[in-house]
Short mmCIF file of N, CA and C in Angstrom, two decimals:
data_model
loop_
_atom_site.label_atom_id
_atom_site.label_comp_id
_atom_site.label_asym_id
_atom_site.label_seq_id
_atom_site.Cartn_x
_atom_site.Cartn_y
_atom_site.Cartn_z
N MET A 1 -53.89 25.68 9.35
CA MET A 1 -52.95 25.31 8.31
C MET A 1 -53.38 25.88 6.97
N SER A 2 -54.57 25.54 6.50
CA SER A 2 -54.95 25.99 5.17
C SER A 2 -56.46 25.96 4.99
N ASN A 3 -56.89 26.66 3.98
CA ASN A 3 -58.27 26.60 3.50
C ASN A 3 -58.21 25.98 2.13
N SER A 4 -59.32 25.43 1.66
CA SER A 4 -59.28 24.84 0.33
C SER A 4 -60.48 25.26 -0.49
N ILE A 5 -60.27 25.33 -1.79
CA ILE A 5 -61.30 25.61 -2.78
C ILE A 5 -61.13 24.54 -3.86
N ILE A 6 -62.22 24.00 -4.38
CA ILE A 6 -62.13 22.96 -5.40
C ILE A 6 -62.54 23.53 -6.75
N THR A 7 -61.69 23.35 -7.77
CA THR A 7 -62.03 23.73 -9.14
C THR A 7 -61.57 22.62 -10.07
N ASN A 8 -62.47 22.10 -10.89
CA ASN A 8 -62.15 21.05 -11.86
C ASN A 8 -61.39 19.89 -11.22
N ASN A 9 -61.84 19.42 -10.08
CA ASN A 9 -61.23 18.31 -9.36
C ASN A 9 -59.82 18.59 -8.87
N ILE A 10 -59.41 19.83 -8.91
CA ILE A 10 -58.12 20.23 -8.34
C ILE A 10 -58.43 21.10 -7.13
N ASN A 11 -57.85 20.74 -6.00
CA ASN A 11 -58.02 21.54 -4.79
C ASN A 11 -57.00 22.66 -4.79
N HIS A 12 -57.41 23.79 -4.27
CA HIS A 12 -56.51 24.92 -4.05
C HIS A 12 -56.42 25.12 -2.55
N TYR A 13 -55.21 25.13 -2.01
CA TYR A 13 -54.99 25.31 -0.58
C TYR A 13 -54.20 26.59 -0.34
N ILE A 14 -54.61 27.33 0.67
CA ILE A 14 -53.85 28.51 1.10
C ILE A 14 -53.08 28.10 2.34
N ILE A 15 -51.77 28.29 2.28
CA ILE A 15 -50.89 27.86 3.37
C ILE A 15 -50.15 29.07 3.91
N ARG A 16 -50.27 29.31 5.20
CA ARG A 16 -49.57 30.41 5.86
C ARG A 16 -48.09 30.05 6.02
N VAL A 17 -47.24 31.02 5.73
CA VAL A 17 -45.79 30.79 5.82
C VAL A 17 -45.12 31.82 6.74
N GLY A 18 -45.83 32.26 7.76
CA GLY A 18 -45.26 33.22 8.71
C GLY A 18 -44.83 34.48 7.99
N ASP A 19 -43.61 34.93 8.25
CA ASP A 19 -43.13 36.15 7.60
C ASP A 19 -42.57 35.86 6.20
N GLY A 20 -42.49 34.58 5.82
CA GLY A 20 -42.02 34.20 4.49
C GLY A 20 -40.54 33.92 4.40
N THR A 21 -39.78 34.21 5.46
CA THR A 21 -38.33 34.03 5.42
C THR A 21 -37.94 32.59 5.15
N ASN A 22 -38.48 31.65 5.91
CA ASN A 22 -38.12 30.25 5.70
C ASN A 22 -38.59 29.75 4.34
N PHE A 23 -39.73 30.23 3.88
CA PHE A 23 -40.21 29.85 2.56
C PHE A 23 -39.21 30.30 1.48
N ARG A 24 -38.81 31.54 1.56
CA ARG A 24 -37.85 32.06 0.58
C ARG A 24 -36.49 31.36 0.69
N ASN A 25 -36.06 31.10 1.93
CA ASN A 25 -34.75 30.45 2.14
C ASN A 25 -34.69 29.06 1.53
N CYS A 26 -35.71 28.24 1.77
CA CYS A 26 -35.64 26.86 1.29
C CYS A 26 -36.01 26.74 -0.17
N THR A 27 -37.01 27.49 -0.63
CA THR A 27 -37.43 27.31 -2.02
C THR A 27 -36.46 27.91 -3.01
N SER A 28 -35.52 28.72 -2.53
CA SER A 28 -34.50 29.23 -3.45
C SER A 28 -33.54 28.11 -3.84
N LYS A 29 -33.49 27.06 -3.01
CA LYS A 29 -32.58 25.94 -3.26
C LYS A 29 -33.32 24.63 -3.58
N TYR A 30 -34.42 24.38 -2.88
CA TYR A 30 -35.19 23.14 -3.04
C TYR A 30 -36.68 23.47 -3.17
N PRO A 31 -37.41 22.77 -4.03
CA PRO A 31 -38.85 22.99 -4.13
C PRO A 31 -39.61 22.19 -3.06
N ILE A 32 -39.46 22.64 -1.81
CA ILE A 32 -39.98 21.90 -0.65
C ILE A 32 -40.59 22.89 0.33
N TRP A 33 -41.61 22.44 1.03
CA TRP A 33 -42.11 23.19 2.18
C TRP A 33 -42.37 22.20 3.29
N GLY A 34 -42.22 22.65 4.53
CA GLY A 34 -42.34 21.74 5.67
C GLY A 34 -43.49 22.07 6.60
N PHE A 35 -43.97 21.03 7.25
CA PHE A 35 -45.04 21.13 8.23
C PHE A 35 -44.64 20.35 9.47
N VAL A 36 -45.22 20.71 10.60
CA VAL A 36 -45.02 19.94 11.81
C VAL A 36 -45.82 18.63 11.69
N PRO A 37 -45.42 17.60 12.42
CA PRO A 37 -46.07 16.29 12.28
C PRO A 37 -47.58 16.28 12.50
N GLN A 38 -48.12 17.23 13.25
CA GLN A 38 -49.56 17.26 13.50
C GLN A 38 -50.37 17.43 12.21
N HIS A 39 -49.77 17.92 11.13
CA HIS A 39 -50.48 18.13 9.88
C HIS A 39 -50.39 16.93 8.92
N LYS A 40 -49.70 15.88 9.32
CA LYS A 40 -49.48 14.74 8.42
C LYS A 40 -50.79 14.13 7.93
N LYS A 41 -51.74 13.89 8.82
CA LYS A 41 -52.99 13.23 8.42
C LYS A 41 -53.75 14.06 7.39
N LYS A 42 -53.79 15.39 7.57
CA LYS A 42 -54.49 16.24 6.60
C LYS A 42 -53.81 16.15 5.24
N ILE A 43 -52.50 16.24 5.22
CA ILE A 43 -51.76 16.16 3.96
C ILE A 43 -51.97 14.78 3.33
N GLN A 44 -51.83 13.75 4.12
CA GLN A 44 -51.98 12.37 3.66
C GLN A 44 -53.37 12.11 3.10
N ASN A 45 -54.40 12.63 3.75
CA ASN A 45 -55.79 12.31 3.39
C ASN A 45 -56.41 13.28 2.39
N GLU A 46 -55.90 14.50 2.30
CA GLU A 46 -56.57 15.50 1.46
C GLU A 46 -55.77 15.96 0.25
N PHE A 47 -54.47 16.15 0.39
CA PHE A 47 -53.69 16.66 -0.73
C PHE A 47 -53.54 15.59 -1.80
N LYS A 48 -53.74 16.00 -3.06
CA LYS A 48 -53.56 15.09 -4.19
C LYS A 48 -52.52 15.69 -5.13
N LYS A 49 -51.82 14.82 -5.81
CA LYS A 49 -50.86 15.28 -6.81
C LYS A 49 -51.58 16.21 -7.79
N GLY A 50 -50.99 17.37 -8.04
CA GLY A 50 -51.58 18.35 -8.94
C GLY A 50 -52.39 19.43 -8.26
N ASP A 51 -52.71 19.24 -6.96
CA ASP A 51 -53.40 20.31 -6.24
C ASP A 51 -52.53 21.56 -6.23
N ILE A 52 -53.17 22.71 -6.18
CA ILE A 52 -52.46 23.98 -6.21
C ILE A 52 -52.34 24.53 -4.79
N LEU A 53 -51.13 24.90 -4.42
CA LEU A 53 -50.85 25.46 -3.10
C LEU A 53 -50.47 26.93 -3.25
N TRP A 54 -51.12 27.77 -2.49
CA TRP A 54 -50.85 29.21 -2.47
C TRP A 54 -50.19 29.52 -1.13
N PHE A 55 -49.05 30.17 -1.14
CA PHE A 55 -48.29 30.45 0.07
C PHE A 55 -48.47 31.91 0.45
N LEU A 56 -48.99 32.13 1.64
CA LEU A 56 -49.43 33.44 2.11
C LEU A 56 -48.69 33.84 3.38
N THR A 57 -48.16 35.07 3.40
CA THR A 57 -47.51 35.56 4.62
C THR A 57 -48.57 35.90 5.66
N ASN A 58 -48.12 36.08 6.89
CA ASN A 58 -49.06 36.45 7.96
C ASN A 58 -49.48 37.91 7.83
N LYS A 59 -50.48 38.30 8.61
CA LYS A 59 -51.02 39.66 8.52
C LYS A 59 -49.95 40.71 8.82
N LYS A 60 -49.12 40.44 9.81
CA LYS A 60 -48.06 41.38 10.20
C LYS A 60 -47.12 41.67 9.03
N ASN A 61 -46.97 40.70 8.15
CA ASN A 61 -46.07 40.85 7.00
C ASN A 61 -46.83 41.04 5.68
N GLY A 62 -48.01 41.61 5.76
CA GLY A 62 -48.72 42.05 4.58
C GLY A 62 -49.81 41.16 4.04
N ASP A 63 -49.97 39.93 4.60
CA ASP A 63 -51.02 39.04 4.09
C ASP A 63 -50.89 38.88 2.58
N LYS A 64 -49.68 38.64 2.09
CA LYS A 64 -49.41 38.59 0.65
C LYS A 64 -49.13 37.18 0.17
N ILE A 65 -49.62 36.87 -1.01
CA ILE A 65 -49.25 35.62 -1.67
C ILE A 65 -47.82 35.80 -2.16
N ILE A 66 -46.92 34.93 -1.72
CA ILE A 66 -45.53 35.04 -2.16
C ILE A 66 -45.09 33.87 -3.02
N GLY A 67 -46.00 32.93 -3.25
CA GLY A 67 -45.67 31.81 -4.12
C GLY A 67 -46.87 30.92 -4.34
N MET A 68 -46.79 30.15 -5.42
CA MET A 68 -47.78 29.11 -5.68
C MET A 68 -47.06 27.97 -6.37
N ALA A 69 -47.57 26.77 -6.20
CA ALA A 69 -46.93 25.60 -6.78
C ALA A 69 -47.94 24.46 -6.85
N GLU A 70 -47.55 23.42 -7.57
CA GLU A 70 -48.34 22.18 -7.60
C GLU A 70 -47.77 21.21 -6.58
N TYR A 71 -48.67 20.59 -5.85
CA TYR A 71 -48.29 19.56 -4.89
C TYR A 71 -47.92 18.29 -5.64
N GLN A 72 -46.82 17.66 -5.26
CA GLN A 72 -46.39 16.39 -5.85
C GLN A 72 -46.56 15.22 -4.88
N SER A 73 -45.94 15.35 -3.71
CA SER A 73 -45.94 14.26 -2.74
C SER A 73 -45.45 14.79 -1.41
N TYR A 74 -45.47 13.93 -0.40
CA TYR A 74 -44.90 14.31 0.88
C TYR A 74 -44.02 13.19 1.40
N TYR A 75 -43.12 13.55 2.26
CA TYR A 75 -42.26 12.59 2.96
C TYR A 75 -42.21 12.99 4.42
N ASP A 76 -42.08 11.99 5.27
CA ASP A 76 -41.95 12.21 6.71
C ASP A 76 -40.50 11.96 7.10
N ARG A 77 -39.83 13.00 7.55
CA ARG A 77 -38.43 12.88 7.95
C ARG A 77 -38.24 11.81 9.03
N ASN A 78 -39.27 11.63 9.86
CA ASN A 78 -39.17 10.64 10.95
C ASN A 78 -39.15 9.21 10.42
N ASP A 79 -39.55 8.98 9.18
CA ASP A 79 -39.49 7.66 8.57
C ASP A 79 -38.09 7.33 8.07
N GLU A 80 -37.22 8.32 8.02
CA GLU A 80 -35.86 8.15 7.51
C GLU A 80 -34.88 8.27 8.69
N GLN A 81 -34.87 7.27 9.51
CA GLN A 81 -34.11 7.33 10.76
C GLN A 81 -32.59 7.34 10.59
N LEU A 82 -32.06 6.58 9.64
CA LEU A 82 -30.61 6.48 9.51
C LEU A 82 -30.02 7.58 8.64
N ILE A 83 -30.56 7.73 7.45
CA ILE A 83 -30.09 8.81 6.57
C ILE A 83 -31.29 9.42 5.86
N TYR A 84 -31.17 10.70 5.56
CA TYR A 84 -32.24 11.37 4.83
C TYR A 84 -32.06 11.10 3.35
N VAL A 85 -33.04 10.47 2.73
CA VAL A 85 -33.02 10.18 1.31
C VAL A 85 -33.96 11.15 0.57
N ASN A 86 -35.15 11.33 1.12
CA ASN A 86 -36.16 12.17 0.48
C ASN A 86 -36.44 13.47 1.21
N THR A 87 -35.83 13.65 2.38
CA THR A 87 -36.06 14.86 3.17
C THR A 87 -34.72 15.51 3.50
N TYR A 88 -34.81 16.72 4.04
CA TYR A 88 -33.61 17.48 4.38
C TYR A 88 -33.71 17.98 5.81
N SER A 89 -32.57 18.28 6.39
CA SER A 89 -32.55 18.85 7.73
C SER A 89 -32.93 20.33 7.65
N ASN A 90 -33.31 20.90 8.78
CA ASN A 90 -33.62 22.33 8.83
C ASN A 90 -32.42 23.15 8.35
N GLU A 91 -31.23 22.73 8.71
CA GLU A 91 -30.02 23.45 8.31
C GLU A 91 -29.82 23.42 6.80
N GLU A 92 -30.02 22.25 6.18
CA GLU A 92 -29.88 22.14 4.73
C GLU A 92 -30.88 23.02 3.98
N LEU A 93 -32.05 23.22 4.59
CA LEU A 93 -33.09 24.02 3.96
C LEU A 93 -33.00 25.50 4.34
N ASN A 94 -31.98 25.85 5.14
CA ASN A 94 -31.78 27.24 5.59
C ASN A 94 -32.96 27.77 6.38
N TRP A 95 -33.63 26.89 7.13
CA TRP A 95 -34.76 27.31 7.94
C TRP A 95 -34.27 27.87 9.26
N GLU A 96 -34.81 29.00 9.65
CA GLU A 96 -34.49 29.60 10.93
C GLU A 96 -35.32 28.91 12.01
N GLY A 97 -34.76 28.81 13.21
CA GLY A 97 -35.46 28.16 14.31
C GLY A 97 -35.22 26.66 14.30
N ASN A 98 -35.70 26.02 15.34
CA ASN A 98 -35.48 24.58 15.46
C ASN A 98 -36.79 23.80 15.53
N ASN A 99 -37.83 24.32 14.88
CA ASN A 99 -39.12 23.60 14.85
C ASN A 99 -38.96 22.28 14.12
N ASN A 100 -39.81 21.34 14.48
CA ASN A 100 -39.76 20.01 13.88
C ASN A 100 -40.58 20.00 12.59
N TRP A 101 -39.99 20.46 11.48
CA TRP A 101 -40.66 20.48 10.18
C TRP A 101 -40.45 19.14 9.49
N ALA A 102 -40.91 18.07 10.13
CA ALA A 102 -40.64 16.71 9.68
C ALA A 102 -41.43 16.30 8.44
N ILE A 103 -42.60 16.89 8.24
CA ILE A 103 -43.41 16.55 7.07
C ILE A 103 -43.02 17.53 5.96
N GLN A 104 -42.42 17.01 4.91
CA GLN A 104 -41.93 17.86 3.84
C GLN A 104 -42.65 17.52 2.54
N ILE A 105 -43.26 18.55 1.95
CA ILE A 105 -43.98 18.35 0.71
C ILE A 105 -43.09 18.76 -0.46
N GLN A 106 -43.17 17.99 -1.51
CA GLN A 106 -42.43 18.24 -2.74
C GLN A 106 -43.32 19.05 -3.67
N LEU A 107 -42.75 20.08 -4.29
CA LEU A 107 -43.50 20.99 -5.14
C LEU A 107 -42.92 21.00 -6.55
N ILE A 108 -43.77 21.31 -7.53
CA ILE A 108 -43.29 21.57 -8.89
C ILE A 108 -43.94 22.87 -9.38
N ASN A 109 -43.35 23.43 -10.41
CA ASN A 109 -43.87 24.66 -11.02
C ASN A 109 -44.05 25.78 -9.99
N LEU A 110 -43.09 25.92 -9.10
CA LEU A 110 -43.13 26.96 -8.09
C LEU A 110 -42.94 28.31 -8.73
#
């Protein structure tokens, strides 16, 4: 998922975003990024408000940083069973594929 570096009590995380398509699709409309549920504990236990996230494409797509932002909070789509209040569907976020990106992090200063 990510590596981290600590500077002045702010963690910096590098997050792989595949080819970057879904990152560009959703962040053009919403300051959000999604993770599969297996990453919830790491986000819950390690990410702090104000941490810096660096978004990196995979090697096949240049290994390039395509964005950075401050972490604000996360929401679990599975906690919103009846209606989505704090999260969005894959379709609303223009994400390709049908992966379960249920853990959605809120970003600022993207």
